[in-house]
Amino acid sequence: MLVNGQARRGVFLDADGRSVVVIDQTLLPHRFATRQLETLDDAIDAIRHMWVRGAPLIGATAAYGMALAMRVNASDAGLAEATARLPAARPTAINLAWAVERMAALLRPLPADARSAASLAAANELAEEDVAINGAIGDHGLAILRALAARKAPGERLNILTHCNAGWLATVDWGTATAPIYKAHDSGLPVHVWVDETRPRNQGASLTAWELGNHGVPHTIVVDNAGGHLMRNGMVDCVIVGTDRVTANGDVCNKIGTYLKALAARDNDLPFYVAAPSPSIDFAIADGAEIPIEIRGEEEVTHLTGMTREGRLETVRVTPEGSPALNHGFDVTPARLVSGLITERGVCAAEAGALAAMFPDRVVGG
Ligand code: MRU
């Protein structure tokens, strides 16, 4: 998608064909800066320190991380090391383990001297696939948005609420939850997005708002607690969020606070859709209770970072010294609250049978 009119992707291979380029998302929206990843450790750092974040982008970066590892040590030991260390960088998004296992399965049978070139080609392929998947999610989601818009007065704006950043910054391109929104906007449908700020790291206020603004999509940032009020007052037509992991029964794990939006949507009879690319679906786990939920540092809650009027990035404490904080990164929305999963193959009920019918090739033991 566009940054200052220039097309950008969340991760890509540098023109030198050696290093991998990512956007340092910890600096947005204040500074746009890229980082070069040269080694396995760089890729792990990028994921762990959240220069890259968002389930699909974590997966694609990990795939490139495997390629960086293979360039240095393509022995069986080197492959085993990369396969073990990358998934430990962040626990919740299944795309990470999925991408690493897909790469490892391809590389294990190959002779060591073929692994470097093969891993680079495979990482590029996985990244291109991500773009295609998200594009298809955009098409299926666009049909939903068109149907909702048809119920409104001609020209009246369609209000979509989203949580966290499931935008292009969270993927290689398009985003998942934002793909239908970009396609709707580009096709002339008058859309407006309520952007949840998404404390504690503010991915909505910092990232979603930034990318929607760059693409010219009308949007308004609201505090996380505003969603219920907006819904009760007829100011929301539907909710679309992304996901870090959907389990076999259709439970949806996503950024902390997603569950509360689903509850509010249900109480107000509003559709609550989840944009769910197939690499985010974990058929090996029966339900959401089994998903490892990342617990992050207290300082994300106790401190805030922003830019001063003088243009300095500063971090300040906003809580009393000594008050402890608890920081679960994600929550689980039960399948019964989900109106539908927007996948690359079409819209699917959040239910075991429907998911298995949509993805028979992915069902474990099926
Ligand atoms: O902690 P983050 O920023 O990696 O969390 C991101 C989310 O929760 C996204 O909604 C999810 O990964 C889907 S991204 C298409």
Coordinates of C-alpha atoms and ligand atoms in Angstrom, one line a residue:
M1 CA 0.0 0.0 0.0
L2 CA 1.0 3.6 -0.2
V3 CA 3.4 5.6 2.0
N4 CA 3.7 9.2 0.7
G5 CA 2.4 8.0 -2.6
Q6 CA 5.0 5.2 -2.8
A7 CA 4.0 1.5 -2.8
R8 CA 5.4 -0.3 0.2
R9 CA 5.4 -3.8 1.6
G10 CA 5.7 -5.0 5.2
V11 CA 8.7 -7.1 4.5
F12 CA 10.8 -7.7 1.3
L13 CA 14.1 -8.8 0.1
D14 CA 16.5 -6.0 -0.5
A15 CA 17.8 -5.2 -4.0
D16 CA 21.1 -6.7 -3.0
G17 CA 19.3 -10.1 -2.8
R18 CA 20.9 -10.7 0.6
S19 CA 19.3 -8.6 3.4
V20 CA 15.7 -8.5 4.3
V21 CA 14.0 -5.1 4.8
V22 CA 11.3 -4.4 7.4
I23 CA 9.7 -1.2 8.6
D24 CA 10.5 -0.4 12.3
Q25 CA 6.9 -0.2 13.5
T26 CA 7.9 0.9 17.0
L27 CA 8.7 4.3 15.5
L28 CA 5.4 4.9 13.7
P29 CA 3.5 7.1 13.3
H30 CA 6.3 9.6 14.2
R31 CA 9.1 8.3 12.0
F32 CA 9.1 6.0 8.9
A33 CA 12.4 4.1 9.1
T34 CA 13.4 0.7 7.8
R35 CA 15.8 -1.9 9.2
Q36 CA 17.9 -4.4 7.4
L37 CA 17.9 -7.9 8.7
E38 CA 21.0 -9.9 8.0
T39 CA 21.0 -12.8 10.3
L40 CA 18.8 -15.3 12.2
D41 CA 19.3 -13.2 15.3
D42 CA 18.2 -10.1 13.5
A43 CA 14.9 -11.8 12.4
I44 CA 14.3 -13.0 16.0
D45 CA 15.0 -9.5 17.4
A46 CA 12.6 -8.0 14.8
I47 CA 9.8 -10.3 15.9
R48 CA 10.5 -10.2 19.7
H49 CA 11.0 -6.4 19.8
M50 CA 8.0 -5.9 17.6
W51 CA 9.7 -3.9 14.8
V52 CA 7.4 -6.3 12.9
R53 CA 4.2 -7.5 14.4
G54 CA 0.8 -8.8 13.3
A55 CA 0.4 -12.5 12.6
P56 CA 0.9 -12.7 8.9
L57 CA 3.9 -10.4 8.9
I58 CA 5.5 -12.3 11.8
G59 CA 5.1 -15.5 9.7
A60 CA 6.6 -13.9 6.6
T61 CA 9.5 -12.4 8.5
A62 CA 10.2 -15.8 10.1
A63 CA 10.3 -17.4 6.6
Y64 CA 13.0 -14.9 5.6
G65 CA 14.7 -15.6 9.0
M66 CA 15.0 -19.2 8.0
A67 CA 16.6 -18.1 4.7
L68 CA 19.0 -15.8 6.6
A69 CA 20.0 -18.7 8.8
M70 CA 20.5 -21.0 5.9
R71 CA 23.0 -18.6 4.3
V72 CA 25.3 -18.9 7.3
N73 CA 24.8 -22.5 8.3
A74 CA 22.7 -24.8 6.2
S75 CA 23.7 -28.0 8.0
D76 CA 21.1 -30.2 9.7
A77 CA 22.2 -28.6 13.0
G78 CA 21.8 -25.1 11.6
L79 CA 18.3 -25.9 10.3
A80 CA 17.3 -27.5 13.6
E81 CA 18.6 -24.4 15.5
A82 CA 16.6 -21.9 13.3
T83 CA 13.5 -24.2 13.5
A84 CA 13.7 -24.2 17.3
R85 CA 14.5 -20.6 18.0
L86 CA 12.3 -18.6 15.6
P87 CA 8.9 -19.9 17.0
A88 CA 10.0 -19.0 20.5
A89 CA 10.2 -15.3 19.6
R90 CA 6.4 -14.8 20.2
P91 CA 3.9 -17.5 21.3
T92 CA 0.4 -16.6 20.2
A93 CA 0.2 -16.0 16.5
I94 CA 0.2 -19.4 14.9
N95 CA 1.5 -18.0 11.6
L96 CA 5.0 -18.0 13.1
A97 CA 5.1 -21.7 13.8
W98 CA 3.3 -22.4 10.6
A99 CA 5.8 -20.5 8.4
V100 CA 8.8 -22.0 10.2
E101 CA 7.4 -25.6 9.9
R102 CA 6.5 -25.0 6.2
M103 CA 10.1 -23.9 5.5
A104 CA 11.7 -26.6 7.5
A105 CA 9.6 -29.3 5.8
L106 CA 10.8 -28.1 2.5
L107 CA 14.4 -27.8 3.5
R108 CA 15.0 -31.0 5.5
P109 CA 15.0 -33.4 2.5
L110 CA 17.4 -31.1 0.6
P111 CA 21.2 -31.4 0.6
A112 CA 22.8 -28.7 2.7
D113 CA 24.3 -26.9 -0.3
A114 CA 20.8 -26.5 -1.9
R115 CA 19.1 -25.1 1.2
S116 CA 20.2 -21.4 1.0
A117 CA 18.8 -20.8 -2.5
A118 CA 15.7 -22.9 -1.9
S119 CA 14.9 -21.1 1.3
L120 CA 15.1 -17.7 -0.3
A121 CA 12.8 -18.8 -3.1
A122 CA 10.4 -20.3 -0.6
A123 CA 10.3 -17.2 1.6
N124 CA 9.6 -15.1 -1.5
E125 CA 6.8 -17.5 -2.4
L126 CA 5.3 -17.4 1.0
A127 CA 5.3 -13.6 1.0
E128 CA 3.6 -13.5 -2.5
E129 CA 1.0 -16.0 -1.2
D130 CA 0.3 -13.7 1.7
V131 CA -0.5 -10.8 -0.7
A132 CA -2.8 -13.1 -2.7
I133 CA -4.6 -14.4 0.3
N134 CA -5.2 -11.0 1.7
G135 CA -6.4 -9.7 -1.7
A136 CA -8.9 -12.6 -1.8
I137 CA -10.1 -11.8 1.7
G138 CA -10.5 -8.2 0.5
D139 CA -12.8 -9.4 -2.3
H140 CA -15.0 -11.6 -0.1
G141 CA -15.1 -8.9 2.6
L142 CA -16.0 -6.3 0.0
A143 CA -19.2 -8.3 -0.9
I144 CA -20.2 -8.1 2.7
L145 CA -19.6 -4.4 2.9
R146 CA -21.5 -3.8 -0.3
A147 CA -24.5 -5.7 1.1
L148 CA -24.4 -3.7 4.3
A149 CA -24.1 -0.4 2.3
A150 CA -27.2 -1.4 0.2
R151 CA -29.3 -1.2 3.4
K152 CA -28.3 2.5 3.9
A153 CA -29.5 5.6 2.2
P154 CA -27.6 6.2 -1.1
G155 CA -24.2 7.9 -0.4
E156 CA -24.5 7.4 3.4
R157 CA -21.2 6.3 4.8
L158 CA -20.7 2.8 6.1
N159 CA -19.1 2.8 9.6
I160 CA -16.7 0.0 10.3
L161 CA -15.1 -0.5 13.7
T162 CA -11.7 -2.2 13.9
H163 CA -9.4 -3.1 16.8
C164 CA -5.6 -3.2 16.8
N165 CA -3.8 -3.2 13.5
A166 CA -4.8 -5.9 11.1
G167 CA -3.8 -3.6 8.2
W168 CA -1.1 -3.9 5.6
L169 CA 1.6 -3.2 8.2
A170 CA 0.5 -6.5 9.9
T171 CA 1.0 -8.4 6.6
V172 CA 3.1 -8.3 3.5
D173 CA 0.4 -6.2 1.8
W174 CA -3.3 -5.3 1.9
G175 CA -3.9 -6.3 5.5
T176 CA -6.6 -8.7 6.5
A177 CA -9.3 -6.7 8.3
T178 CA -8.4 -3.7 6.2
A179 CA -8.3 -5.4 2.8
P180 CA -12.1 -5.2 2.3
I181 CA -12.0 -1.6 3.6
Y182 CA -9.3 -0.6 1.1
K183 CA -11.1 -2.3 -1.7
A184 CA -14.4 -0.6 -0.7
H185 CA -12.8 2.8 -0.6
D186 CA -11.0 2.3 -3.9
S187 CA -14.2 1.3 -5.5
G188 CA -16.0 4.4 -4.4
L189 CA -18.0 3.0 -1.5
P190 CA -18.2 5.7 1.2
V191 CA -16.5 3.9 4.2
H192 CA -15.5 5.4 7.5
V193 CA -13.4 3.5 10.0
W194 CA -13.7 3.8 13.8
V195 CA -10.1 3.0 14.9
D196 CA -9.8 1.6 18.5
E197 CA -6.7 3.1 20.0
T198 CA -5.7 -0.4 21.3
R199 CA -3.9 0.1 24.6
P200 CA -1.4 -0.6 25.8
R201 CA 0.8 -0.4 22.6
N202 CA -1.7 1.7 20.6
Q203 CA -1.5 -0.3 17.4
G204 CA -4.8 1.2 16.3
A205 CA -4.0 4.9 17.1
S206 CA -0.4 4.6 15.9
L207 CA -0.5 2.2 13.0
T208 CA -4.0 1.7 11.7
A209 CA -4.7 5.4 11.7
W210 CA -1.4 6.1 10.0
E211 CA -1.9 3.6 7.2
L212 CA -5.6 4.6 6.6
G213 CA -4.5 8.2 6.5
N214 CA -1.8 7.5 4.0
H215 CA -4.3 5.8 1.7
G216 CA -6.9 8.5 2.2
V217 CA -9.5 6.4 3.9
P218 CA -11.7 8.5 6.3
H219 CA -11.3 7.3 9.9
T220 CA -11.6 8.5 13.5
I221 CA -9.6 7.2 16.4
V222 CA -11.6 6.4 19.5
V223 CA -10.5 5.2 23.0
D224 CA -10.9 1.5 23.5
N225 CA -13.9 2.0 25.8
A226 CA -15.9 3.9 23.2
G227 CA -17.0 1.0 21.0
G228 CA -20.1 0.0 23.1
H229 CA -21.3 3.6 23.2
L230 CA -20.9 4.0 19.5
M231 CA -22.7 0.8 18.8
R232 CA -25.7 1.6 21.1
N233 CA -26.0 5.0 19.3
G234 CA -26.2 3.6 15.8
M235 CA -22.8 4.8 14.8
V236 CA -21.4 1.4 13.8
D237 CA -22.6 -0.8 11.0
C238 CA -20.2 -3.7 11.5
V239 CA -17.0 -4.8 13.2
I240 CA -14.1 -6.4 11.3
V241 CA -11.0 -7.5 13.2
G242 CA -8.0 -9.7 12.4
T243 CA -6.8 -12.8 14.3
D244 CA -3.6 -14.4 15.6
R245 CA -5.1 -17.8 15.8
V246 CA -8.5 -19.4 15.0
T247 CA -9.0 -22.8 16.5
A248 CA -10.7 -25.9 14.9
N249 CA -14.1 -24.9 16.6
G250 CA -13.9 -21.3 15.3
D251 CA -12.8 -19.6 18.5
V252 CA -10.8 -16.5 17.7
C253 CA -7.7 -15.2 19.5
N254 CA -6.9 -11.6 18.8
K255 CA -5.5 -8.5 20.4
I256 CA -6.7 -7.9 24.0
G257 CA -10.0 -6.1 24.0
T258 CA -11.4 -7.9 20.9
Y259 CA -13.7 -10.0 23.1
L260 CA -15.4 -7.0 24.6
K261 CA -16.1 -5.6 21.1
A262 CA -17.7 -8.9 20.1
L263 CA -19.9 -8.8 23.2
A264 CA -21.0 -5.3 22.5
A265 CA -21.6 -6.1 18.9
R266 CA -23.8 -9.1 19.9
D267 CA -25.8 -7.0 22.4
N268 CA -26.5 -4.5 19.6
D269 CA -27.3 -7.0 16.9
L270 CA -24.3 -5.9 14.8
P271 CA -22.2 -8.2 12.6
F272 CA -18.8 -9.1 14.0
Y273 CA -16.5 -10.5 11.3
V274 CA -13.0 -11.9 11.6
A275 CA -10.6 -11.7 8.7
A276 CA -9.0 -15.1 8.9
P277 CA -6.3 -16.1 6.4
S278 CA -5.8 -19.9 6.4
P279 CA -2.3 -19.7 7.9
S280 CA -3.9 -18.2 11.0
I281 CA -6.2 -21.3 11.4
D282 CA -4.8 -23.9 13.8
F283 CA -6.6 -27.1 13.2
A284 CA -4.4 -28.9 15.7
I285 CA -6.1 -27.1 18.6
A286 CA -9.7 -27.9 19.5
D287 CA -10.7 -24.6 21.2
G288 CA -9.4 -21.2 22.4
A289 CA -8.7 -22.4 25.9
E290 CA -5.6 -24.2 24.6
I291 CA -4.0 -21.1 22.9
P292 CA -0.9 -19.8 24.7
I293 CA -1.6 -16.1 25.5
E294 CA 1.5 -13.9 25.5
I295 CA 2.0 -11.9 28.7
R296 CA 4.1 -8.9 27.9
G297 CA 6.0 -6.5 30.2
E298 CA 4.4 -4.2 32.7
E299 CA 6.0 -1.1 31.3
E300 CA 3.8 -1.3 28.3
V301 CA 0.9 -0.5 30.7
T302 CA 2.7 1.8 33.1
H303 CA 4.4 4.0 30.5
L304 CA 3.5 5.7 27.2
T305 CA 5.8 6.9 24.4
G306 CA 5.0 9.8 22.2
M307 CA 6.6 12.7 20.4
T308 CA 7.2 16.1 22.2
R309 CA 6.4 19.4 20.5
E310 CA 10.2 19.7 19.9
G311 CA 10.2 16.4 17.9
R312 CA 11.8 14.2 20.5
L313 CA 10.4 10.7 21.2
E314 CA 9.9 10.4 24.9
T315 CA 8.5 7.8 27.3
V316 CA 6.7 8.8 30.4
R317 CA 5.1 7.0 33.3
V318 CA 1.3 7.3 33.6
T319 CA 0.7 5.1 36.7
P320 CA 1.8 5.4 40.3
E321 CA 5.3 4.1 41.2
G322 CA 4.9 0.7 42.8
S323 CA 1.4 -0.2 41.4
P324 CA 1.8 -3.5 39.6
A325 CA 0.3 -4.0 36.1
L326 CA -0.8 -7.1 34.2
N327 CA -0.4 -7.2 30.5
H328 CA -2.1 -10.0 28.6
G329 CA -1.5 -9.4 24.9
F330 CA -4.5 -11.3 23.5
D331 CA -7.9 -12.6 24.4
V332 CA -10.2 -15.3 22.9
T333 CA -13.6 -14.5 21.5
P334 CA -15.8 -17.5 21.6
A335 CA -17.0 -18.8 18.2
R336 CA -20.7 -18.1 19.1
L337 CA -20.0 -14.3 19.0
V338 CA -18.5 -14.4 15.5
S339 CA -20.8 -13.7 12.6
G340 CA -18.4 -15.2 10.1
L341 CA -14.7 -15.8 9.2
I342 CA -13.6 -14.0 6.1
T343 CA -11.1 -16.4 4.6
E344 CA -9.4 -16.4 1.2
R345 CA -11.7 -19.1 0.1
G346 CA -14.9 -17.3 1.1
V347 CA -16.9 -16.5 4.2
C348 CA -17.2 -19.3 6.6
A349 CA -19.3 -19.9 9.8
A350 CA -17.1 -19.9 12.9
E351 CA -17.9 -23.6 13.5
A352 CA -15.9 -26.8 13.3
G353 CA -17.9 -28.4 10.4
A354 CA -17.9 -25.3 8.3
L355 CA -14.2 -24.7 8.8
A356 CA -13.4 -28.4 8.0
A357 CA -15.6 -28.2 4.8
M358 CA -13.8 -25.0 3.7
F359 CA -10.3 -26.3 4.4
P360 CA -10.5 -30.1 4.0
D361 CA -6.8 -30.1 3.1
R362 CA -5.8 -28.6 6.4
V363 CA -7.8 -30.7 8.9
V364 CA -5.5 -32.6 11.2
G365 CA -6.1 -36.3 10.9
G366 CA -8.8 -35.7 8.4
Ligands
MRU1 O1 0.7 -7.7 19.3 P1 0.5 -7.5 17.8 O2 0.5 -6.1 17.4 O3 1.3 -8.4 17.0 O4 -1.0 -8.0 17.6 C1 -1.6 -8.0 16.3 C2 -3.0 -8.4 16.3 O5 -3.6 -8.8 17.3 C3 -3.7 -8.5 14.9 O6 -5.0 -8.2 15.0 C4 -3.5 -9.9 14.4 O7 -2.2 -10.3 14.4 C5 -4.0 -10.0 13.0 S1 -2.9 -9.1 11.9 C6 -3.6 -9.3 10.3

